[in-house]
Tab-separated table of N, CA and C in Angstrom:
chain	number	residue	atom	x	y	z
P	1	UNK	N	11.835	-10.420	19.733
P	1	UNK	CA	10.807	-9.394	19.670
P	1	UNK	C	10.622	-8.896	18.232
P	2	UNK	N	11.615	-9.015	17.358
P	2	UNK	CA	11.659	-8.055	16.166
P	2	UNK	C	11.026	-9.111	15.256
P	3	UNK	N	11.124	-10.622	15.640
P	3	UNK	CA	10.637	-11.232	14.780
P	3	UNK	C	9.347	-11.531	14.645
P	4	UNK	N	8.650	-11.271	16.139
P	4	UNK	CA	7.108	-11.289	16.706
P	4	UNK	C	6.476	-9.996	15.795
P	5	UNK	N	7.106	-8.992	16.190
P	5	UNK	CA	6.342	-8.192	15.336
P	5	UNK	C	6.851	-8.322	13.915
P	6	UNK	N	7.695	-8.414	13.689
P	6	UNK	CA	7.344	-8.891	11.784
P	6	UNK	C	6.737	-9.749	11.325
P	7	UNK	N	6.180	-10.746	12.551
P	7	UNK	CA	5.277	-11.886	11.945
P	7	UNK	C	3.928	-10.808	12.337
P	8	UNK	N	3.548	-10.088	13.092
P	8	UNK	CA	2.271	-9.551	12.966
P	8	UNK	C	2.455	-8.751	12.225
P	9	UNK	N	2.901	-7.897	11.849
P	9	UNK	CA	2.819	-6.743	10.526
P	9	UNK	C	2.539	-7.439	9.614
P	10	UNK	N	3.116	-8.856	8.985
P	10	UNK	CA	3.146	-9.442	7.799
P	10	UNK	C	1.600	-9.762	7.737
P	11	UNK	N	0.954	-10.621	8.993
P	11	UNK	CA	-0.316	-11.245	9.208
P	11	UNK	C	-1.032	-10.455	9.088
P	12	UNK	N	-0.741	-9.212	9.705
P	12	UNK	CA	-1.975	-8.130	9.285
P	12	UNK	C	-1.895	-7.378	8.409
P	13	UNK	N	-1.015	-7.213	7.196
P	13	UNK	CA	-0.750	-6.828	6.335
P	13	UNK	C	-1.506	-7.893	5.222
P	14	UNK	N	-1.557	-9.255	5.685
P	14	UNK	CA	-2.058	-10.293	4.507
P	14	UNK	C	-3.403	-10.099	5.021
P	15	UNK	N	-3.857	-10.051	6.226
P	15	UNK	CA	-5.021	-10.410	6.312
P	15	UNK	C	-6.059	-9.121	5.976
P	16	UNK	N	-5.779	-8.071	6.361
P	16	UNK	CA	-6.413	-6.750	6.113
P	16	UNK	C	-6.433	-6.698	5.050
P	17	UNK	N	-5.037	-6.414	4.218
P	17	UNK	CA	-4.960	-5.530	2.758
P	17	UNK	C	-5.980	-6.145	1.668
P	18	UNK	N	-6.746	-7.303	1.622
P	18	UNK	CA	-7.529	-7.711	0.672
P	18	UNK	C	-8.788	-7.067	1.287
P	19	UNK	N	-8.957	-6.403	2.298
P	19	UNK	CA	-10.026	-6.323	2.605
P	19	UNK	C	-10.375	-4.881	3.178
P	20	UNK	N	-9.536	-3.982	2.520
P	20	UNK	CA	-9.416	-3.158	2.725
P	20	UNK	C	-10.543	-1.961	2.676
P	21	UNK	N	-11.427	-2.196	2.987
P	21	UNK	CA	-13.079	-1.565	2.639
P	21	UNK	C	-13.331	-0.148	3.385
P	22	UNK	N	-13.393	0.266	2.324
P	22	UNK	CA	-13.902	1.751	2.789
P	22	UNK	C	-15.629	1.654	3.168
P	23	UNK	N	-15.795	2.332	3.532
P	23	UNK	CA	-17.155	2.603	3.595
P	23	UNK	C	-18.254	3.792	3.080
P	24	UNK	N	-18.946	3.703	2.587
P	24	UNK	CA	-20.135	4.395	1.501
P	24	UNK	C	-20.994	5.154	2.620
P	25	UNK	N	-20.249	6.913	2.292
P	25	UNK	CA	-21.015	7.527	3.152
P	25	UNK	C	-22.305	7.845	2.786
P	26	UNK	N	-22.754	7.391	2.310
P	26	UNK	CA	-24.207	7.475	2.332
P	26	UNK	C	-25.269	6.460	2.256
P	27	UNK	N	-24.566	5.271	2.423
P	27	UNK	CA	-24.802	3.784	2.648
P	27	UNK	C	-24.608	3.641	4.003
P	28	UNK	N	-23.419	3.601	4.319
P	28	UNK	CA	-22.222	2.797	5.279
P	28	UNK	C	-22.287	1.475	5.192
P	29	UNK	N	-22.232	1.182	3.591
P	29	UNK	CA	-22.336	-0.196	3.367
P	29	UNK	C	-21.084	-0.738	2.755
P	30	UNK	N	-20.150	-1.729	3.381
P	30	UNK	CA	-18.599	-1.898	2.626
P	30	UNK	C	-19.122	-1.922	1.450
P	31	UNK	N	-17.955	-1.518	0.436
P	31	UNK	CA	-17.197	-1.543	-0.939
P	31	UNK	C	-16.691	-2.758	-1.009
P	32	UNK	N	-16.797	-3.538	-1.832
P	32	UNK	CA	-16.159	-4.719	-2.065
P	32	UNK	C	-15.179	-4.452	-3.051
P	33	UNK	N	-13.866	-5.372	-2.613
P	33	UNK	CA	-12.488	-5.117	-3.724
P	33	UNK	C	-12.823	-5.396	-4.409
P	34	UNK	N	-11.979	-4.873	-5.864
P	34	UNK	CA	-12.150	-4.872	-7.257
P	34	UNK	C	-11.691	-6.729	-7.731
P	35	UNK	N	-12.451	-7.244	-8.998
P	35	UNK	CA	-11.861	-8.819	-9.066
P	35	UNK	C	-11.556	-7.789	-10.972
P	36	UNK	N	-11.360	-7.160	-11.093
P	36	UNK	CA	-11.367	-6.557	-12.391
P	36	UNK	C	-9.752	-7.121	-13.017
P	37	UNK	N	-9.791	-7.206	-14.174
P	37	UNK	CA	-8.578	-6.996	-15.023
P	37	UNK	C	-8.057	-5.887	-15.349
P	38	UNK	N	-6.776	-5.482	-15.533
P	38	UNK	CA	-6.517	-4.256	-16.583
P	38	UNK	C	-6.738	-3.522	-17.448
P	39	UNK	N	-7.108	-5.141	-18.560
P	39	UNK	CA	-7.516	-4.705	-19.879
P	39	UNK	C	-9.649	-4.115	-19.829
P	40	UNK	N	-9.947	-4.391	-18.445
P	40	UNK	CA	-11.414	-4.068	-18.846
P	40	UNK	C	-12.011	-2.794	-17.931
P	41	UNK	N	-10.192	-1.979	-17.861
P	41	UNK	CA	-10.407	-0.909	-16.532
P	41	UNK	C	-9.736	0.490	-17.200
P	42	UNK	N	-10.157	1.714	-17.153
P	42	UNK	CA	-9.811	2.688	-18.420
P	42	UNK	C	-9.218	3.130	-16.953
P	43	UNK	N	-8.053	3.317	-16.744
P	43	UNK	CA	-7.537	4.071	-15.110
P	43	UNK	C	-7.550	5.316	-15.184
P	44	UNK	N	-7.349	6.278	-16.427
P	44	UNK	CA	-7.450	7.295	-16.661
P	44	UNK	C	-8.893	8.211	-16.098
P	45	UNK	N	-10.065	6.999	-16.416
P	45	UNK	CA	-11.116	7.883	-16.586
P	45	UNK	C	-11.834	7.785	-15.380
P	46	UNK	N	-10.422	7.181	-14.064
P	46	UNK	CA	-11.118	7.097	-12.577
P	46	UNK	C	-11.036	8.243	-12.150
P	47	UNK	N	-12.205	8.629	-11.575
P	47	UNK	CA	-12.270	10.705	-10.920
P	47	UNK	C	-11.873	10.628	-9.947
P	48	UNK	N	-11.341	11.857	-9.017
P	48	UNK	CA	-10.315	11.790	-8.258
P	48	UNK	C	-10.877	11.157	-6.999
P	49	UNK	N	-10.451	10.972	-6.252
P	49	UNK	CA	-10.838	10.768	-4.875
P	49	UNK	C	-9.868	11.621	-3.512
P	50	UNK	N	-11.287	10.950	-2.690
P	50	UNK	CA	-11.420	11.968	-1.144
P	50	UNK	C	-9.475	11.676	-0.599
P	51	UNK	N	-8.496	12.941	-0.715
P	51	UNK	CA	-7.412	12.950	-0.082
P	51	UNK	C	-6.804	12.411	1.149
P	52	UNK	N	-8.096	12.766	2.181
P	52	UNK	CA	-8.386	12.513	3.549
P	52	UNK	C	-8.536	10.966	3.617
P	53	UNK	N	-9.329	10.835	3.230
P	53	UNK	CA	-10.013	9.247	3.170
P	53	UNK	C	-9.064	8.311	2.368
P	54	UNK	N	-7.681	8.895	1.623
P	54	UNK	CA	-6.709	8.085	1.468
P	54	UNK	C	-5.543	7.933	2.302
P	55	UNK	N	-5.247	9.510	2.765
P	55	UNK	CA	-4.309	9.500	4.026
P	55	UNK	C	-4.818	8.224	5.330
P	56	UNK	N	-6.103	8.276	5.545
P	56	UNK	CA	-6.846	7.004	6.779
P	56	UNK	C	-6.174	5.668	6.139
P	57	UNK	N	-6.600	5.218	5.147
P	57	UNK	CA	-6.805	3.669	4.415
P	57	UNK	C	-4.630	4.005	4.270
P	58	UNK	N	-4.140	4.724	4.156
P	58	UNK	CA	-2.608	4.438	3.984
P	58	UNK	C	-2.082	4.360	5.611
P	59	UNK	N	-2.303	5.042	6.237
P	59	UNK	CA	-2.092	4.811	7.788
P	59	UNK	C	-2.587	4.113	8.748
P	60	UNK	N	-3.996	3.551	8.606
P	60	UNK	CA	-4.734	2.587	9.154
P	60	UNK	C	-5.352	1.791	8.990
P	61	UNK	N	-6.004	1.579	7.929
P	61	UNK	CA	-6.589	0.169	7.242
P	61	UNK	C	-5.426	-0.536	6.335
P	62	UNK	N	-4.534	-0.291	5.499
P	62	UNK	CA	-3.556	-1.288	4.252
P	62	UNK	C	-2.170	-0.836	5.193
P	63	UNK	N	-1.690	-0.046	6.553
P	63	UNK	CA	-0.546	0.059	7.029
P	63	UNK	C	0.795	0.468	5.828
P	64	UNK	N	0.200	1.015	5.359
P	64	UNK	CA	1.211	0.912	4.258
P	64	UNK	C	2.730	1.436	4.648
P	65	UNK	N	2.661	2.386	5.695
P	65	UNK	CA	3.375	2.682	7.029
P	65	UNK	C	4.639	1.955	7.324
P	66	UNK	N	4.018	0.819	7.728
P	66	UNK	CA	4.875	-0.342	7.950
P	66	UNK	C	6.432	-0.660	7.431
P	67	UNK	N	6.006	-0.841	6.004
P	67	UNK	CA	6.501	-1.336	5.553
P	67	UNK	C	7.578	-0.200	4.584
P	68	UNK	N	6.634	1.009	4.196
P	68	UNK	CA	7.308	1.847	3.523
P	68	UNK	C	7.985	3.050	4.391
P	69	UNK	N	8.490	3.071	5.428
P	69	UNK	CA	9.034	4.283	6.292
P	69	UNK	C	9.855	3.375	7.242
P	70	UNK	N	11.153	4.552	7.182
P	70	UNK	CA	11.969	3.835	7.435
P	70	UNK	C	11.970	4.054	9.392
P	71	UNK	N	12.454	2.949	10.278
P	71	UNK	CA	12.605	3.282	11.325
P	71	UNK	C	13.656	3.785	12.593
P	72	UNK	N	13.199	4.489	13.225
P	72	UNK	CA	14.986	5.429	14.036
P	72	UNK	C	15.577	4.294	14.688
P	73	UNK	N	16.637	4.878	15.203
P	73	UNK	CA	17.306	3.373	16.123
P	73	UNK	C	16.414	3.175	17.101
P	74	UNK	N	15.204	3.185	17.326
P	74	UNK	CA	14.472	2.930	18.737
P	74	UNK	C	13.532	2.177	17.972
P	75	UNK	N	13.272	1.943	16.714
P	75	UNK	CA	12.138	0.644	16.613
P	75	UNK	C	10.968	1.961	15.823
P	76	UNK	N	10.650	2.906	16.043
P	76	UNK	CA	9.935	4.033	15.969
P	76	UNK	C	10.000	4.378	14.417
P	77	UNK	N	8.682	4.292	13.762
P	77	UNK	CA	8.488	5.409	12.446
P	77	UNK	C	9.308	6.272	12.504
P	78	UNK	N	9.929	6.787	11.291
P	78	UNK	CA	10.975	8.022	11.659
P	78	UNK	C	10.032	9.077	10.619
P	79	UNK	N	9.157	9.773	10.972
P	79	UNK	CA	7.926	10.683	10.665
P	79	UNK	C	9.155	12.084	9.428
P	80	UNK	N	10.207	11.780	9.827
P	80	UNK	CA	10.935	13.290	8.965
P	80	UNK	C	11.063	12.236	7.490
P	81	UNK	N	10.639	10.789	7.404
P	81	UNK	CA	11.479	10.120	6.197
P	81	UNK	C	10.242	9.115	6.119
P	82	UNK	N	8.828	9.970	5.861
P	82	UNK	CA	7.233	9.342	5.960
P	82	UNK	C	7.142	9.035	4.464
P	83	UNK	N	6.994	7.604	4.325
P	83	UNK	CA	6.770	6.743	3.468
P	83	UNK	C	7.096	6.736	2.187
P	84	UNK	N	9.161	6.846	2.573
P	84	UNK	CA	10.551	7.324	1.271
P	84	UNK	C	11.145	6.222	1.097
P	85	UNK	N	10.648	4.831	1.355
P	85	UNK	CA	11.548	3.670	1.642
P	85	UNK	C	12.030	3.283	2.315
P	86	UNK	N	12.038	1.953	2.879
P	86	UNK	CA	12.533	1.385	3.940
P	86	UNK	C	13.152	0.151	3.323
P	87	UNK	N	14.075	-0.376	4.716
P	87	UNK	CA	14.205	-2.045	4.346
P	87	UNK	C	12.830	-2.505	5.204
P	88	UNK	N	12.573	-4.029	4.688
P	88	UNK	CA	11.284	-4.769	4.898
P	88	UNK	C	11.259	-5.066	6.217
P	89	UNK	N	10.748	-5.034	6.948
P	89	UNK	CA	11.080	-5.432	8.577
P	89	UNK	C	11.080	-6.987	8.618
P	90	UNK	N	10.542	-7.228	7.998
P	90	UNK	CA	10.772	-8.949	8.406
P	90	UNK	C	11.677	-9.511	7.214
P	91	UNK	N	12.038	-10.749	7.482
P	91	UNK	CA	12.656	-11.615	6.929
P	91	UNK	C	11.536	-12.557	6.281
P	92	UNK	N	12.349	-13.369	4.715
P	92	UNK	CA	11.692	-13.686	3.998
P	92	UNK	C	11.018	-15.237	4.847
P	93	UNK	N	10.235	-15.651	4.092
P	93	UNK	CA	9.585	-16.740	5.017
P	93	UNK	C	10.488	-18.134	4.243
P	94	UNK	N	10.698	-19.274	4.755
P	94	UNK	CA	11.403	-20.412	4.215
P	94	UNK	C	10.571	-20.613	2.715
P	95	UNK	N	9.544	-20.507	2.506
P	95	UNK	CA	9.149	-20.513	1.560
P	95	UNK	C	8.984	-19.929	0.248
P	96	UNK	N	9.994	-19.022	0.131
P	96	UNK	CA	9.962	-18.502	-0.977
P	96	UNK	C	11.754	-17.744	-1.360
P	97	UNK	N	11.945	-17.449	-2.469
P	97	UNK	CA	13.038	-16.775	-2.719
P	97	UNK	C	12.808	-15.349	-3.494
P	98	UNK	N	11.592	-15.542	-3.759
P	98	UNK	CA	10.842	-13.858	-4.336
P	98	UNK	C	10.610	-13.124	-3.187
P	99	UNK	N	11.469	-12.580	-3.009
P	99	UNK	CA	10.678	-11.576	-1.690
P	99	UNK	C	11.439	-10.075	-1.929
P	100	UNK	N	11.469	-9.309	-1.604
P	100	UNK	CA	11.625	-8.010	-1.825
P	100	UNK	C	12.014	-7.382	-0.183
P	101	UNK	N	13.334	-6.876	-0.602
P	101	UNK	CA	14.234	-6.517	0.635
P	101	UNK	C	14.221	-5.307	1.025
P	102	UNK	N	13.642	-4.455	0.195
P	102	UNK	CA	13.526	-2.997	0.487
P	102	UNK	C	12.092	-2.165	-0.161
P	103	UNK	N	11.092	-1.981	0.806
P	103	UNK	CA	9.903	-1.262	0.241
P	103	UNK	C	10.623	-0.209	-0.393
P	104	UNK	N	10.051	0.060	-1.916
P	104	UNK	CA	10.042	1.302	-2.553
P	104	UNK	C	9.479	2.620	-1.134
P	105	UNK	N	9.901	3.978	-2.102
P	105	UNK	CA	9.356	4.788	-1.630
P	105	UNK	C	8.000	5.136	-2.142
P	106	UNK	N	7.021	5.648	-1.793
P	106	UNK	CA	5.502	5.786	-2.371
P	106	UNK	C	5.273	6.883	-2.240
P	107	UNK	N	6.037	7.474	-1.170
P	107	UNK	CA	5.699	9.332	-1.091
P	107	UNK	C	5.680	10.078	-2.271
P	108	UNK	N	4.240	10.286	-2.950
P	108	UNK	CA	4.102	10.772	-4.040
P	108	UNK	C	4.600	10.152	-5.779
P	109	UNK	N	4.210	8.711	-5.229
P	109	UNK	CA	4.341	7.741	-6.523
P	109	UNK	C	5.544	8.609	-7.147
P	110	UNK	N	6.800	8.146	-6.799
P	110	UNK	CA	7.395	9.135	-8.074
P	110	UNK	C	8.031	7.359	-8.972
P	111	UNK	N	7.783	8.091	-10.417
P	111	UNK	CA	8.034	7.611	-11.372
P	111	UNK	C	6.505	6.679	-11.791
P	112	UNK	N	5.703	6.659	-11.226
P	112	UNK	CA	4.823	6.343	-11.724
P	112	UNK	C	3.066	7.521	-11.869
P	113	UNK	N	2.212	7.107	-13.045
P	113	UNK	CA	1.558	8.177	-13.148
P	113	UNK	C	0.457	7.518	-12.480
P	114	UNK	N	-0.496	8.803	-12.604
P	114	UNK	CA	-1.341	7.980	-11.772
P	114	UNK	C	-1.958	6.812	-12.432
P	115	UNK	N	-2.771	7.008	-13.967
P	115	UNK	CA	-3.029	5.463	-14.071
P	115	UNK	C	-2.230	4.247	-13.595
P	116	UNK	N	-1.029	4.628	-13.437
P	116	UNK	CA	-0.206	3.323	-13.280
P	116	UNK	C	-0.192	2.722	-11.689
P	117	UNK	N	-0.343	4.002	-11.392
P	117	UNK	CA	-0.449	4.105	-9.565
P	117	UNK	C	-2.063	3.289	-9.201
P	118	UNK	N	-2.685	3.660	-9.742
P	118	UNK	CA	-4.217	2.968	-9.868
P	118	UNK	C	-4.320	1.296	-10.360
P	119	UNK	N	-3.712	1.100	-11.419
P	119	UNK	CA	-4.070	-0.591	-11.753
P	119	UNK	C	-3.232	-0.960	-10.932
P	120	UNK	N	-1.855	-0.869	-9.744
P	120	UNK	CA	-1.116	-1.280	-9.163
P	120	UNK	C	-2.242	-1.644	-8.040
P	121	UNK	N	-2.855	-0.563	-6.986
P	121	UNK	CA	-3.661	-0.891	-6.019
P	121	UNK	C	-4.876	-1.424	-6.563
P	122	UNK	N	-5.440	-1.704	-7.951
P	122	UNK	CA	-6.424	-1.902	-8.565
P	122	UNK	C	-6.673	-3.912	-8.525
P	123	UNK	N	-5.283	-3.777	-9.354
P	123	UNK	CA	-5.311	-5.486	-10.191
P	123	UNK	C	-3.588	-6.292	-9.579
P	124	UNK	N	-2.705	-5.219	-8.808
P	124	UNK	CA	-1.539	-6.022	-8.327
P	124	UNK	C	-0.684	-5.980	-9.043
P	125	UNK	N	-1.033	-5.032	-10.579
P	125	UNK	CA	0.298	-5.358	-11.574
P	125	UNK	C	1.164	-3.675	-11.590
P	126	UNK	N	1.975	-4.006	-11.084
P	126	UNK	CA	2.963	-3.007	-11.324
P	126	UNK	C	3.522	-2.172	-12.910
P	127	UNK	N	4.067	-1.118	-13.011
P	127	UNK	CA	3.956	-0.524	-14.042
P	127	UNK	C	5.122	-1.350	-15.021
P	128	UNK	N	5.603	-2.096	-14.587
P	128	UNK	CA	6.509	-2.686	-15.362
P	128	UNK	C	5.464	-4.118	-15.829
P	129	UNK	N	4.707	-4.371	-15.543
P	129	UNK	CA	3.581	-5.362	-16.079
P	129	UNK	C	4.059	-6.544	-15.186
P	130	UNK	N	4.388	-6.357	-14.191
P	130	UNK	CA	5.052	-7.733	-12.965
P	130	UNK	C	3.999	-7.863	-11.810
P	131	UNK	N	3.714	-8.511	-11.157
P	131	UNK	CA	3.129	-8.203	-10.237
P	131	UNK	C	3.633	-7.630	-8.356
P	132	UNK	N	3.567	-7.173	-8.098
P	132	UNK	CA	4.686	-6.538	-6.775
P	132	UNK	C	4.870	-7.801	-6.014
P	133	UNK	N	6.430	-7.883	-5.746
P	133	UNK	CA	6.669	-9.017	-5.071
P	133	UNK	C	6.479	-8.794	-3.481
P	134	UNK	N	6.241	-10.221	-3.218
P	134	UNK	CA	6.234	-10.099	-1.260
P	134	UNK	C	7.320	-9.440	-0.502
P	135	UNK	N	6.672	-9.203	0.283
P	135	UNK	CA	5.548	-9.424	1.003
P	135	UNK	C	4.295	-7.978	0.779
P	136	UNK	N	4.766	-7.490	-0.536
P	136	UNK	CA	3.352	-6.570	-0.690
P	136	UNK	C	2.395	-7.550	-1.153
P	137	UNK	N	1.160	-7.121	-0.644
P	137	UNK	CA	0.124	-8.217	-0.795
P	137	UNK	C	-0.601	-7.877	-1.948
P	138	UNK	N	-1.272	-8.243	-2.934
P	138	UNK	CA	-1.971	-8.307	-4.028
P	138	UNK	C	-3.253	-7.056	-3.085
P	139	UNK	N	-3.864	-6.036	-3.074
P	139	UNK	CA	-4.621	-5.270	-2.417
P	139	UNK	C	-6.071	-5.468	-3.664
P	140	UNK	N	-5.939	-4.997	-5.232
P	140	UNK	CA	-7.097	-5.618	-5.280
P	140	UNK	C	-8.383	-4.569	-4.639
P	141	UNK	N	-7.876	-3.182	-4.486
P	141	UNK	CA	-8.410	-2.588	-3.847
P	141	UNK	C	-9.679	-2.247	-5.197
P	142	UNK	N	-10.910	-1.301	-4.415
P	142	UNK	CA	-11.845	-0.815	-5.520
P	142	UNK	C	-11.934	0.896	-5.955
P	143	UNK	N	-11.951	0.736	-6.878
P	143	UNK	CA	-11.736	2.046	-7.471
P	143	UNK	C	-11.678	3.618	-6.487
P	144	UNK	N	-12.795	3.207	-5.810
P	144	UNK	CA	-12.794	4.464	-5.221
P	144	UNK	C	-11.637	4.524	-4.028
P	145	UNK	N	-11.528	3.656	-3.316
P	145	UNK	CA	-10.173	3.460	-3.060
P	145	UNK	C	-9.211	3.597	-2.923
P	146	UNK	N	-8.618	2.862	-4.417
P	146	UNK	CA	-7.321	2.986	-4.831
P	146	UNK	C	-7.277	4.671	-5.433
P	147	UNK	N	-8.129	5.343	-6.032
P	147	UNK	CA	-8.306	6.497	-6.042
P	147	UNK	C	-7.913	7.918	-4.791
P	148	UNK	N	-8.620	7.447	-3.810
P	148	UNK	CA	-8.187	7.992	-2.489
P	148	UNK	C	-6.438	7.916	-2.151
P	149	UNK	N	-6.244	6.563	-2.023
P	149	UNK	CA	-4.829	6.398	-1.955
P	149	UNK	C	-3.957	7.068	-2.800
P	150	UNK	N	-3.935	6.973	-4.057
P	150	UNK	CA	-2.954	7.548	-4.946
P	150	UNK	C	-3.374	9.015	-4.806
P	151	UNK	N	-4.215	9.945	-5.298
P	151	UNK	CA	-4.343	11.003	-4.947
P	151	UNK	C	-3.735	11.491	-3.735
P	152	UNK	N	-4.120	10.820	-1.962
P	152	UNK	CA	-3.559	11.070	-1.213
P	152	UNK	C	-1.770	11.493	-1.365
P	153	UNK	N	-1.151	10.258	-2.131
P	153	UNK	CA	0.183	9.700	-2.072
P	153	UNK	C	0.561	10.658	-2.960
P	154	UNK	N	-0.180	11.455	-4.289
P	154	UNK	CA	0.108	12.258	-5.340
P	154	UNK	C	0.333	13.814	-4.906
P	155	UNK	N	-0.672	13.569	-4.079
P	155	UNK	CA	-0.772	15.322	-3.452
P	155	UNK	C	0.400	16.179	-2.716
P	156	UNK	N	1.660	14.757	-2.117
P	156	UNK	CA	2.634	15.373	-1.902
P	156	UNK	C	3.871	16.237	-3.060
P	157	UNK	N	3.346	15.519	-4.726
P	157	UNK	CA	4.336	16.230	-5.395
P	157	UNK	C	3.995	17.778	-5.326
P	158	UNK	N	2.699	18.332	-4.996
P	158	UNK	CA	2.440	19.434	-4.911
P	158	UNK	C	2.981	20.575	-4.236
């Protein structure tokens, strides 16, 4: 059972997170992810975004959930220890030896600022200039977005 659902968390974690589209309230026309570089993206001079509308896209569209909160002995989110680090629920796939055994914590990006928090969900490159290993998926998200998210994720240092 534990391995069924770590193969669907993973699948829907690969298959969603590139496609992670908000929608344009005054369109309701998807946002398409960012194909941008680093060097041609000022992260600083991204304006804040909707809190709400990052709390949704971290809990229900990119699951970020999943992977970053740790779970009680019953299989269950443990909601008192919401998105402080976990181990990865699944096991690495035969194919690789890069994989990453323990999601960071994200509750309120600590140690990273927000630009850094931004080209991470932006372009995939982490603040150490690496790209996040698997099974976090390259997200690639678009500005407004990745904006929502980090703000959301920021608002807890408050």
């Amino acid at each position: 059972m534990k391995r069924l659902l770590s193969a669907t968390v993973l699948s829907m974690g690969i298959v969603l997170a590139p496609f992670a589209l908000a929608q344009d309230n005054s369109s309701n026309a998807p946002v398409a992810p960012s194909t941008a570089t680093s060097a041609a993206i000022d992260f600083a001079a991204i304006p804040a975004g909707d809190v709400e509308r990052g709390r949704y896209i971290v809990e229900h569209v990119s699951l970020c959930v999943q992977c970053h909160t740790p779970r009680d002995q019953n299989g269950e989110l443990d909601r008192s220890r919401w998105l402080q680090g976990a181990p990865v629920p699944m096991d690495a796939p035969y194919w690789t030896d890069d994989w990453a055994f323990r999601a960071p914590a994200i509750y309120s990006f600590v140690g990273y600022d927000r630009a850094q928090a931004l080209e991470l969900l932006i372009t995939g490159i982490a603040r150490d200039g690496e790209e996040a290993r698997l099974p976090m998926p390259p997200f690639r998200m678009n500005e407004e977005d990745a904006a929502a998210v980090v703000d959301f994720l920021l608002s807890s240092r408050k």
